[in-house]
Coordinates of C-alpha atoms in Angstrom, one line a residue:
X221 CA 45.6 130.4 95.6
X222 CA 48.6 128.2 95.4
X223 CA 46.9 126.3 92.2
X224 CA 46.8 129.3 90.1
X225 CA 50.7 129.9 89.9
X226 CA 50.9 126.0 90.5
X227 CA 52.1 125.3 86.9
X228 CA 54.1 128.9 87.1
X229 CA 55.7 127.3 89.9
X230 CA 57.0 124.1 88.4
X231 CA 58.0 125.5 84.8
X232 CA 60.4 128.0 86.5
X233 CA 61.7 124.7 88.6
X234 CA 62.3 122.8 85.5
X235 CA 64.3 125.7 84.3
X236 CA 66.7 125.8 86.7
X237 CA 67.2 121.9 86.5
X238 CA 70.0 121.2 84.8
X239 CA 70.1 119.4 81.3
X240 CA 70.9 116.2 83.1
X241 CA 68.2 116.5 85.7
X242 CA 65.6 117.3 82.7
X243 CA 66.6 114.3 80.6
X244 CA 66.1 111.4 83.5
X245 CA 64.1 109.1 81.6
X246 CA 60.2 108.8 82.4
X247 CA 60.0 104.8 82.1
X248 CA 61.8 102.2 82.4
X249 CA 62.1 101.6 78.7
X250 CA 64.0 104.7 78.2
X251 CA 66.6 103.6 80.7
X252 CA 70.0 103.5 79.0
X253 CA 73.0 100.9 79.8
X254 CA 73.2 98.4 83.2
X255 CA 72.1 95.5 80.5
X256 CA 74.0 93.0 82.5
X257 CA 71.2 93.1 85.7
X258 CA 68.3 95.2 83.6
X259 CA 68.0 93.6 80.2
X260 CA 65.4 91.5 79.1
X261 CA 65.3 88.4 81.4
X262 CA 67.9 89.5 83.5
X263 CA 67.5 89.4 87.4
X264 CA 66.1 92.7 88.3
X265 CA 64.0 92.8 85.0
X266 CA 62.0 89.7 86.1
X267 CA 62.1 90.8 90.0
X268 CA 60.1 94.0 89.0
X269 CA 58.1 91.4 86.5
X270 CA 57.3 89.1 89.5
X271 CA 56.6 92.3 92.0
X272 CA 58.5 90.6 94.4
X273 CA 61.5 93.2 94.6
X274 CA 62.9 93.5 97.9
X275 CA 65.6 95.9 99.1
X276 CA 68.5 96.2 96.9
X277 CA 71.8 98.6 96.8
X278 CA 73.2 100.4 94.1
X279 CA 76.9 100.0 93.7
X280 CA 78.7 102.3 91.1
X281 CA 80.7 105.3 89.5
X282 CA 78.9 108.3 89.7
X283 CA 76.4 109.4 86.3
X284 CA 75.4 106.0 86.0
X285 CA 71.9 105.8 87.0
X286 CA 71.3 104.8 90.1
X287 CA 69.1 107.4 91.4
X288 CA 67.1 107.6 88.0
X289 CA 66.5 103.4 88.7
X290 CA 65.2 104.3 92.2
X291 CA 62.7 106.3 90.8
X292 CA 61.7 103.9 87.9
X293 CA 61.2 101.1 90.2
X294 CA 58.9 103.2 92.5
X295 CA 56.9 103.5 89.1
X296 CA 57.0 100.1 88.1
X297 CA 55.6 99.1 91.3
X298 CA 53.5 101.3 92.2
X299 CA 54.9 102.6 95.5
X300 CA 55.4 106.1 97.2
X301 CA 58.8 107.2 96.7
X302 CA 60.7 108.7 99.7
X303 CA 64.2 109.9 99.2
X304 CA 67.0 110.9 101.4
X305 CA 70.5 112.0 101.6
X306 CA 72.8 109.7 104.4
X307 CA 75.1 113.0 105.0
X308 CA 71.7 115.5 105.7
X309 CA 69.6 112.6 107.7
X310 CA 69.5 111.5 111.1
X311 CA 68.1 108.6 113.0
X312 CA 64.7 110.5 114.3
X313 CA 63.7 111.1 110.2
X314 CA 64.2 107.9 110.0
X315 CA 62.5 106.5 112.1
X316 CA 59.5 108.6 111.6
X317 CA 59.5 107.8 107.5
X318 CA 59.4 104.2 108.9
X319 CA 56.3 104.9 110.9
X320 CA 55.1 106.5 107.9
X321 CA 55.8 103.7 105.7
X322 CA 54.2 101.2 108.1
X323 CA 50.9 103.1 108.2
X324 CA 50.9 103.2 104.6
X325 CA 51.1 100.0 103.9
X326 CA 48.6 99.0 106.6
X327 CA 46.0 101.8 105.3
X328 CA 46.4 101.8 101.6
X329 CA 48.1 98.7 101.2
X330 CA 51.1 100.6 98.9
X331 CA 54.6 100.1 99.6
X332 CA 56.9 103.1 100.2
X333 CA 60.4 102.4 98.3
X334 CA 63.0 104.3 100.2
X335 CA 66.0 105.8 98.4
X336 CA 68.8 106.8 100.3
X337 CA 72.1 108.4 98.7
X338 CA 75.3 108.0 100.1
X339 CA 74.0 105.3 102.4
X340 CA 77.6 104.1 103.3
X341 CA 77.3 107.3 105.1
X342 CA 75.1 105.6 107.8
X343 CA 76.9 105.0 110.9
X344 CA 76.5 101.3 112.1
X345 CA 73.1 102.9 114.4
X346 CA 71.6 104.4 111.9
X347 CA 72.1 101.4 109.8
X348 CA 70.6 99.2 112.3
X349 CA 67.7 101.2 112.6
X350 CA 66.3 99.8 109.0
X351 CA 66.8 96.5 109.8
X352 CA 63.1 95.8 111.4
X353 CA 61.3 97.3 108.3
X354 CA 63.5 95.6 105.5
X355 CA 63.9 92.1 107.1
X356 CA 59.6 92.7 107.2
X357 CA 59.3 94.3 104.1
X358 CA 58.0 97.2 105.3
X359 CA 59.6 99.1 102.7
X360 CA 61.5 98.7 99.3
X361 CA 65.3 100.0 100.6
X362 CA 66.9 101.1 98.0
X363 CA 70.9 102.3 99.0
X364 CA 73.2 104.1 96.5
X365 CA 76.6 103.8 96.8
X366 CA 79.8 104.6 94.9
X367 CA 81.6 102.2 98.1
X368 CA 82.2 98.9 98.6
X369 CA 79.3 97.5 100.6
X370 CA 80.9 94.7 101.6
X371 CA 83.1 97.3 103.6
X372 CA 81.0 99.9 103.5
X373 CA 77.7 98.8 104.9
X374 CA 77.0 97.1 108.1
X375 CA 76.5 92.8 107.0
X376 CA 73.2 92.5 108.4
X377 CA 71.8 95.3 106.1
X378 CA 74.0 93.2 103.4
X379 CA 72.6 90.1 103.9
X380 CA 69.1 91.2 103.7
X381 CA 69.7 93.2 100.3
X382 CA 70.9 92.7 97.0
X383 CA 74.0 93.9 95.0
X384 CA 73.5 95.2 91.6
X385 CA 77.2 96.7 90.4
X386 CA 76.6 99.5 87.9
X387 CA 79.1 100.0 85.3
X388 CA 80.0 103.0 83.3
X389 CA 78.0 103.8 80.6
X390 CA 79.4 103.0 77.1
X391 CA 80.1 105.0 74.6
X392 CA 77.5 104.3 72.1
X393 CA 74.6 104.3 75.3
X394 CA 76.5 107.9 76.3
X395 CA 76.1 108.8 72.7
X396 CA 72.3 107.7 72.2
X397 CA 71.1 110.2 75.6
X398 CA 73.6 113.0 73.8
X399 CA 71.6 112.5 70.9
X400 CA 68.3 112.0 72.8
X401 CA 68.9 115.6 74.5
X402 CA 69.6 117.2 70.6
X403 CA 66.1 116.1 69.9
X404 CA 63.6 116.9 72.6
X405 CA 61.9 119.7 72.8
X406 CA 60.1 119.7 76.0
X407 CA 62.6 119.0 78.1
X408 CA 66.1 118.8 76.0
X409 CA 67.6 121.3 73.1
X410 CA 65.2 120.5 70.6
X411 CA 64.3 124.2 70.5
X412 CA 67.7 125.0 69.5
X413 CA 68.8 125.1 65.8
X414 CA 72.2 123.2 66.8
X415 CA 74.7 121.5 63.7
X416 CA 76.6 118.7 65.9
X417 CA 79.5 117.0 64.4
X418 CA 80.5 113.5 65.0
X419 CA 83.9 113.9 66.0
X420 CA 82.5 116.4 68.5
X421 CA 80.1 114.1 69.3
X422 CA 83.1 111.5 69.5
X423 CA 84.5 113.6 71.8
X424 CA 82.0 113.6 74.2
X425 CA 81.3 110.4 74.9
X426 CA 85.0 109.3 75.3
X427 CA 86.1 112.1 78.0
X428 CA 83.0 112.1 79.8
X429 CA 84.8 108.2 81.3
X430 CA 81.0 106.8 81.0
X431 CA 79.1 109.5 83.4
X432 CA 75.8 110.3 81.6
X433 CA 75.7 113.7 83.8
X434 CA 79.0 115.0 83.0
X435 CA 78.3 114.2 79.0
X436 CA 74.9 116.2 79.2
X437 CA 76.2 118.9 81.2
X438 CA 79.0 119.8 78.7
X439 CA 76.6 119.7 75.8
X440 CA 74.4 122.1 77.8
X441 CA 77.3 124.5 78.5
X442 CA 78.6 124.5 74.6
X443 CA 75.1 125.2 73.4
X444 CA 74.2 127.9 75.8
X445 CA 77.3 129.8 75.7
X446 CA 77.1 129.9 72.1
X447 CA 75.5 133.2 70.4
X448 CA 75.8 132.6 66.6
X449 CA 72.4 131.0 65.3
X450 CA 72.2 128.1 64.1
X451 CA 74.7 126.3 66.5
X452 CA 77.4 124.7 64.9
X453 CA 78.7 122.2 67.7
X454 CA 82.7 121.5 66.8
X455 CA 85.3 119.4 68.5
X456 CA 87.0 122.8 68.9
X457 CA 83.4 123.7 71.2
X458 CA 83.0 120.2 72.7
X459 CA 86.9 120.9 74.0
X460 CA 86.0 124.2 75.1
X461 CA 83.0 123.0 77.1
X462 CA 84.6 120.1 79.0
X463 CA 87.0 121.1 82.1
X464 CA 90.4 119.4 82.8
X465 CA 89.3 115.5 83.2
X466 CA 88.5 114.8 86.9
X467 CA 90.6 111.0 87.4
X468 CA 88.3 109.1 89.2
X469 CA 90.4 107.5 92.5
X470 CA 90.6 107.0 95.6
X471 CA 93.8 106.1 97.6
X472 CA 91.7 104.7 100.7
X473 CA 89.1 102.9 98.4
X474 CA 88.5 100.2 95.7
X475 CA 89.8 102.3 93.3
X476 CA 93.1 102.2 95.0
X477 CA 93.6 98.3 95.6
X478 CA 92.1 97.8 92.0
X479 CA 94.6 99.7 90.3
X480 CA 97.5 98.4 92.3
X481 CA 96.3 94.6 91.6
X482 CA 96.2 95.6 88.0
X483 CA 99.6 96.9 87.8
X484 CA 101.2 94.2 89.9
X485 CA 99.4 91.5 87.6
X486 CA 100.3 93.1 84.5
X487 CA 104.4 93.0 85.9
X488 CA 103.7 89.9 86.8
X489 CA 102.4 88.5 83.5
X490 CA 105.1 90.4 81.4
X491 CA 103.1 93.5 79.7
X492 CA 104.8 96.4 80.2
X493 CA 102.0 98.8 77.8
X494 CA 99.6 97.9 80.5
X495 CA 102.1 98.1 83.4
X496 CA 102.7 101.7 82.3
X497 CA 99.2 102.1 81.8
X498 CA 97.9 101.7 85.1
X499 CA 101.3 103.0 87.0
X500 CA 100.2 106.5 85.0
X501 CA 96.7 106.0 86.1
X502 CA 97.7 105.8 89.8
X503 CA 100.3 108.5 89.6
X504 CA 97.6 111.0 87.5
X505 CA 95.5 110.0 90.0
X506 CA 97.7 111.3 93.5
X507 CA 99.4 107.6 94.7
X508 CA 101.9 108.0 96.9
X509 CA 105.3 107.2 94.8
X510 CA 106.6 105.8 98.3
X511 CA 103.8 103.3 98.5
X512 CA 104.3 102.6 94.5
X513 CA 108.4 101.9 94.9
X514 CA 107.7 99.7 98.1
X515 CA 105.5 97.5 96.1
X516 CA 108.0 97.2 92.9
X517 CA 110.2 96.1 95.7
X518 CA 108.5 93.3 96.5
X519 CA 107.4 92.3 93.6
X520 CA 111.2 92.3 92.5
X521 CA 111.9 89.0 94.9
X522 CA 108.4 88.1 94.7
X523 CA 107.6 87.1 91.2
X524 CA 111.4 87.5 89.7
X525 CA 113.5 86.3 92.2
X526 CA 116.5 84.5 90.8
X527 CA 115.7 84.6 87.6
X528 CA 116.7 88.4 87.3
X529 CA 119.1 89.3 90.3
X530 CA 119.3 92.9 89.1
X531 CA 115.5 93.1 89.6
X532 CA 115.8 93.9 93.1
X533 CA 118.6 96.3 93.2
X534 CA 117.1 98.0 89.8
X535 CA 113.5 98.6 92.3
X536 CA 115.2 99.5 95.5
X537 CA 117.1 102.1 93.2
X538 CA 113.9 103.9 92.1
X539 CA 113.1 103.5 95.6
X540 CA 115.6 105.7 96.5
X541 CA 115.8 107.5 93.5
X542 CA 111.7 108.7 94.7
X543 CA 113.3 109.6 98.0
X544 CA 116.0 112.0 96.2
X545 CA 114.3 113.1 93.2
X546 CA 110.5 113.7 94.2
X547 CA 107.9 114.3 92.0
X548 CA 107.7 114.9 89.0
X549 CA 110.9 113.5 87.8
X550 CA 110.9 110.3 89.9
X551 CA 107.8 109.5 87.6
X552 CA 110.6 108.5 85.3
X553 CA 112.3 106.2 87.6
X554 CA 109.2 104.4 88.6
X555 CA 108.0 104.1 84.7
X556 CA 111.9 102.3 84.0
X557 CA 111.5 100.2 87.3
X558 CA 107.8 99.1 86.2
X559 CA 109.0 98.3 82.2
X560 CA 112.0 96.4 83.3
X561 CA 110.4 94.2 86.0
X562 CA 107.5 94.0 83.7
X563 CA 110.6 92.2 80.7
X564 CA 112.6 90.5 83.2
X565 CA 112.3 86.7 83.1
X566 CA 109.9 85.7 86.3
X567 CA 110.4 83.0 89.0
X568 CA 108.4 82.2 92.7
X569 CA 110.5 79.9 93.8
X570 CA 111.8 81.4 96.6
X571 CA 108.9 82.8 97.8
X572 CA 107.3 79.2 97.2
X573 CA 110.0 77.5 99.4
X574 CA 109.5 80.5 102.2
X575 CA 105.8 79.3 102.4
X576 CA 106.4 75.7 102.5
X577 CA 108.6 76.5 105.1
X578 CA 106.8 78.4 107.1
X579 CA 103.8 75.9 106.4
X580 CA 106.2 73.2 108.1
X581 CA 107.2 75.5 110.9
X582 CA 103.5 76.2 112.1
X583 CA 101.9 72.7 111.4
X584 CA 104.5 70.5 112.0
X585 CA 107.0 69.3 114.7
X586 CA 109.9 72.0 115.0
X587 CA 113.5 70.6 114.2
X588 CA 115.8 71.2 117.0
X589 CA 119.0 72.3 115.1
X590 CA 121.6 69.4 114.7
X591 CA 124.2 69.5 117.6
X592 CA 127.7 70.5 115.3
X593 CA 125.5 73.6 114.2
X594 CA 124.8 75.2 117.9
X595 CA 126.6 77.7 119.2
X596 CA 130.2 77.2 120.9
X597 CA 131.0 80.4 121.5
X598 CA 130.9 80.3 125.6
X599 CA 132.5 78.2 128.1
X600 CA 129.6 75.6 128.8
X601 CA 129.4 74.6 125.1
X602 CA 132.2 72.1 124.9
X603 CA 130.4 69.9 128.2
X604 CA 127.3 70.1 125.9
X605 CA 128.9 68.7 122.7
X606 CA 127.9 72.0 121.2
X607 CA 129.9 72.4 117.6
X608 CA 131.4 69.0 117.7
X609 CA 132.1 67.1 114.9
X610 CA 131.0 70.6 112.8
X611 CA 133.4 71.3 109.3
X612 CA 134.5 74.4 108.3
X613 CA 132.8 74.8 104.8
X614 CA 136.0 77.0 103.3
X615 CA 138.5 73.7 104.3
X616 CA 136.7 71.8 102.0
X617 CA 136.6 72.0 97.9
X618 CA 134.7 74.8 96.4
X619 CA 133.6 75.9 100.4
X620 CA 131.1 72.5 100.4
X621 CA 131.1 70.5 103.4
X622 CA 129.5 67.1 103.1
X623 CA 127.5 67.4 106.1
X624 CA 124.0 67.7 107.3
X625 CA 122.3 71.5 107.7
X626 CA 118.7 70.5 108.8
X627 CA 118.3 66.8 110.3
X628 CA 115.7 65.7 107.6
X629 CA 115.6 65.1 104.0
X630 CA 113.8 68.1 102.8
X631 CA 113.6 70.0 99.7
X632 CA 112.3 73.5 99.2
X633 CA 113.9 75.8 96.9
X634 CA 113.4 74.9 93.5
X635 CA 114.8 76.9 91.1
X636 CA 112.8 77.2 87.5
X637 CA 114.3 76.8 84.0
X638 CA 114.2 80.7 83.1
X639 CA 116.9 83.6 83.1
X640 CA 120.0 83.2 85.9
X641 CA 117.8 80.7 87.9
X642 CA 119.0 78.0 85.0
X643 CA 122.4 78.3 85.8
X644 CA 121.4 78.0 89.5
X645 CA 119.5 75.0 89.0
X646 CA 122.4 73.3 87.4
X647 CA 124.7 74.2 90.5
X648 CA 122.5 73.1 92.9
X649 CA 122.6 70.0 91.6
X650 CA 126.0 69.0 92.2
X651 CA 125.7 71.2 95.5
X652 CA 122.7 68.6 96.6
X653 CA 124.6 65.6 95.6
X654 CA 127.5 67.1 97.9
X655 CA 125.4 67.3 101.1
X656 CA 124.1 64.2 100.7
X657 CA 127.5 62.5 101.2
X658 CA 127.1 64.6 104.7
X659 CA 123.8 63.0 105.2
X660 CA 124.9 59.3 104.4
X661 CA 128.2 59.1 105.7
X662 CA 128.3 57.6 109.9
X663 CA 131.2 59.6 110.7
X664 CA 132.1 63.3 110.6
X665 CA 135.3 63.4 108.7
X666 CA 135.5 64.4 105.2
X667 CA 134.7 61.6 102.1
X668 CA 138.4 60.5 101.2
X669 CA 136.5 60.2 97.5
X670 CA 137.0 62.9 95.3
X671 CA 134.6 65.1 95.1
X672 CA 133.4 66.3 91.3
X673 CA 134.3 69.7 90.7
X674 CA 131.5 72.3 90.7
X675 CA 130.2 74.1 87.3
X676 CA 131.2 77.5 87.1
X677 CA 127.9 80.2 86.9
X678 CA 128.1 82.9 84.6
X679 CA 127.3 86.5 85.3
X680 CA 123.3 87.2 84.9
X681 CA 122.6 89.5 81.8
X682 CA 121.8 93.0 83.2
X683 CA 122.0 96.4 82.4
X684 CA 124.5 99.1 82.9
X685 CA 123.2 101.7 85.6
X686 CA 124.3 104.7 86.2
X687 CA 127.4 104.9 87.9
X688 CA 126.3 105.8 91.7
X689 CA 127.6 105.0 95.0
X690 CA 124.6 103.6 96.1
X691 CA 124.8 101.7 93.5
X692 CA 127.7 100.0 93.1
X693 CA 126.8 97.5 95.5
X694 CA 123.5 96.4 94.8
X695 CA 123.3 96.3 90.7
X696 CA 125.9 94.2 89.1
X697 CA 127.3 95.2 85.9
X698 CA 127.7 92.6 83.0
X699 CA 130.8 91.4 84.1
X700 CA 130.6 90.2 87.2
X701 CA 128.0 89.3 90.4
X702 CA 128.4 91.3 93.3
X703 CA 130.3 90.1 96.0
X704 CA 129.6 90.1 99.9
X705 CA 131.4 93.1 101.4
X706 CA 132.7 91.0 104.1
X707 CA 134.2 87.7 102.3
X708 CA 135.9 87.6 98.5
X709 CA 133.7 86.3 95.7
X710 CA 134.6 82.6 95.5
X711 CA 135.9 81.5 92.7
X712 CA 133.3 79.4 91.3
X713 CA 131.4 82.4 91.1
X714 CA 133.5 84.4 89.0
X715 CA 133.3 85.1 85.6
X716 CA 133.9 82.1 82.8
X717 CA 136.7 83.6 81.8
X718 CA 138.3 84.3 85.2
X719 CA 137.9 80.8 86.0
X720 CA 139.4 79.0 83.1
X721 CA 143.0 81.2 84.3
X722 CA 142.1 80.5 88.0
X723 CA 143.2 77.4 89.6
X724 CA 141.8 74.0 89.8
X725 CA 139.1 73.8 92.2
X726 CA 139.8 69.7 93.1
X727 CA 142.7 69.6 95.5
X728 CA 145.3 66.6 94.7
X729 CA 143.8 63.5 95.5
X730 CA 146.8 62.7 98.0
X731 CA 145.6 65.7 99.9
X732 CA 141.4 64.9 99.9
X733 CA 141.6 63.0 102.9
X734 CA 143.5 65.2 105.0
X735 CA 141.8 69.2 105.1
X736 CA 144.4 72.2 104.8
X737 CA 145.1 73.8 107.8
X738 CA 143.5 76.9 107.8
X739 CA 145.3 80.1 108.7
X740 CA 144.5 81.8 112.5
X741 CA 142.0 84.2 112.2
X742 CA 143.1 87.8 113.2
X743 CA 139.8 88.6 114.8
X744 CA 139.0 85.6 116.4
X745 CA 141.1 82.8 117.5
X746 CA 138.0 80.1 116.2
X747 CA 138.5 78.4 113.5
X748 CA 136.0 75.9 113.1
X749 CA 132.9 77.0 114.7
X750 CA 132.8 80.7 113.3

């Protein structure tokens, strides 16, 4: 009885398919887009060629194919097609479509290819349980994913398959299956007198972010909703059809670390459109502005550094700001923070240094620190020779004593040729060539040579902030660098114009080889080994 409303059966199935479902395409000919892995004489072209296709998974955006592939290839090779759905299937209907597929292959010599959705859904059991039949080939496994399966999937199920990334559709390939559905009649809108413009058309293809499914579906909504005959498809209609765009991301996936890599990069490499670009794409897509202001923070000592020391207090200022303003507002604060970093000259050299450090420090022989460096505060110190023969830097021209800091000839800072870090370099020159009068010299006392007076550094080019009080320390205006809140800016640090007025920073050369007696401390009554 069941054949005679058989065919009854199936059309009113196809009419409640949806206009994405009808349209799957019936060979592999018709298969739209994925050219990189499916055109001709690409790798899974000539694996299906060769019949020697073994299991593979699907890694993609949604709407792009995956599950119309799985079927193809069960086509093109002939084999029973099995599908299942990781969230709705346990590990007994597994196991008994393995047994199935075993059978099969025994009895009719035909090779089951087993589709499974979601398949980074699979716990590591479940998982497991395939590994027999696809290591044996028992069955074509065919996984769809929109996951990493590097992280998603188990690494034994990995190494026995193959990747295949899909990409999202183009316009022009979204454009063709638009155009594909207009014209069938069987199982598309051909029936349907329907005027399309282009620029609807247009439209369709570029907010629909490359899924196939969500293009068809709006086309099928504008046309049936429509009651006027013939159709006349607008932009006005495409608009109408299409629901607020859906941002595709993921704050715990690849989506996530792909779109903070892109902004960080783009900082890095001086772009600001694209900086702003992605930093919109992460905020439109839900980021945490907390996670987003920690990371400009970094970045600011990171890849700036010295070059810019406004950098850093400019990003730990939209750091706060975040904290006080909240969303939406503080989307302002980040977007300044991102296009300033993104302009500001860019320097790794003391993050370089802090690696080679740290390299030295874990591979090498640990320095023991020199013996006038130790600590002298206690009793004990004195019958250790702790702080001996140690000179207090501010008895000394421009706070430089010539003595030895770390017991080896080392160098790792290395400050660059761009923005402040220039200036820097310059200074640290004449610094160096200081300390190593320290290192050379047999006794402790101070060079009775004069010592050549240090350049002056001028204030790094920044710009005014807001006056704040949490600002005030940690953005210098400019006119001038901040200074420590515990010790007066030295004078060699002031501003060019400051130190032309100031006095010479060369002592008499009837005073060099005797150091000024420095006045008692109120706090402490140290002098010399602070």
């Amino acid at each position: 009885m069941s054949t005679l409303f058989q065919s009854a059966e199936q059309q009113n199935l196809n009419q409640a398919m949806p206009l994405a479902a009808r349209m799957r395409p019936r060979r592999l000919d018709e298969f739209v887009g994925q050219r990189h892995f499916l055109g001709e004489g690409k790798l899974l072209r000539r694996l299906l060629k060769a019949d020697r296709l073994g299991s593979v998974i699907f890694y993609g955006p949604p709407g792009t194919g995956k599950t119309t592939l799985a079927r193809l290839i069960a086509l093109e090779t002939k084999s029973h097609f099995v599908q299942l759905s990781a969230v709705a299937s346990g590990v007994k209907e597994l196991r008994e479509i393995l047994t199935e597929a075993r059978h099969r292959l025994a009895a009719e010599a035909r090779r089951t290819v087993l589709f499974i959705d979601e398949i980074h859904r699979f716990n590591r059991a479940q998982q497991d349980v395939l590994l027999p039949e696809v290591e044996e080939g028992i069955v074509i496994l065919v996984g769809a994913t929109t996951e990493n399966p590097f992280f998603a999937i188990t690494s034994p199920l990995v190494s026995r398959s193959r990747i295949f990334q899909f990409e999202p559709l183009s316009k022009e390939d979204i454009k063709t299956l638009l155009r594909r559905a207009l014209a069938d009649r069987e199982r598309g809108l051909g029936n349907y007198p329907i005027q399309m413009d282009e620029d609807a058309l247009e439209f369709l293809a570029e907010t629909c972010d490359g899924d196939a499914r969500r293009a068809l579906s709006a086309l099928e909504v504008g046309v049936l909703s429509t009651d006027q005959r013939p159709i006349h498809f607008t932009r006005q209609l495409a608009e109408e059809s299409v629901q607020r765009k859906a941002i595709q991301y993921d704050r715990l996936g690849d989506a996530h670390y792909d779109a903070i890599s892109a902004l960080i990069k783009s900082i890095r490499g001086s772009d600001p459109d694209a900086a702003l670009y992605w930093l919109a794409r992460m905020l439109e897509g839900g980021e945490d502005v907390r996670f987003l202001a920690r990371r400009l923070v970094i970045l600011a000592s990171e890849d700036i550094g010295n070059a810019d020391p406004a950098a850093l207090p400019l990003a730990v200022a939209a750091a706060q700001a975040c904290e006080i303003v909240g969303l939406p507002e503080c989307q302002l604060n980040l977007a300044q923070a991102v296009t300033y970093l993104a302009c500001a000259p860019k320097s790794n050299a003391s993050y370089v240094g802090l690696m080679e450090a740290q390299e030295d420090i874990r591979e090498g022989r640990l320095l023991p620190v020199p013996v006038h460096l130790r600590d002298s505060h206690y009793p004990g110190a004195a019958r250790l020779g702790h702080g001996q023969g140690y000179q207090y830097a501010h008895e000394f021209p421009d706070a430089i004593a010539p003595q030895d800091y770390l017991g080896v000839e080392k160098i790792y800072y290395r400050p660059t040729d761009r923005g402040f870090e220039r200036e820097l370099a310059q200074r640290l020159e004449q610094i160096r060539a200081r300390l190593r009068e320290g290192k050379q010299a047999t006794k402790t006392t101070p060079s009775s040579t004069e010592p050549t007076a240090l350049c002056p550094l001028s204030p790094p080019s920044s710009v005014d902030l807001p006056e704040q009080a949490s600002m005030s320390q940690a953005v210098s205006s400019s006119d001038e660098i901040p200074a420590s809140p515990a010790t007066a800016p030295s004078p060699a640090l002031e501003h060019p114009a400051e130190v032309a007025s100031a006095p010479e920073l060369s002592p008499p050369a009837s005073e060099l080889g005797q150091p000024k007696q420095a006045k008692p401390s109120r706090r402490s009554p140290r002098k010399k080994n602070p």
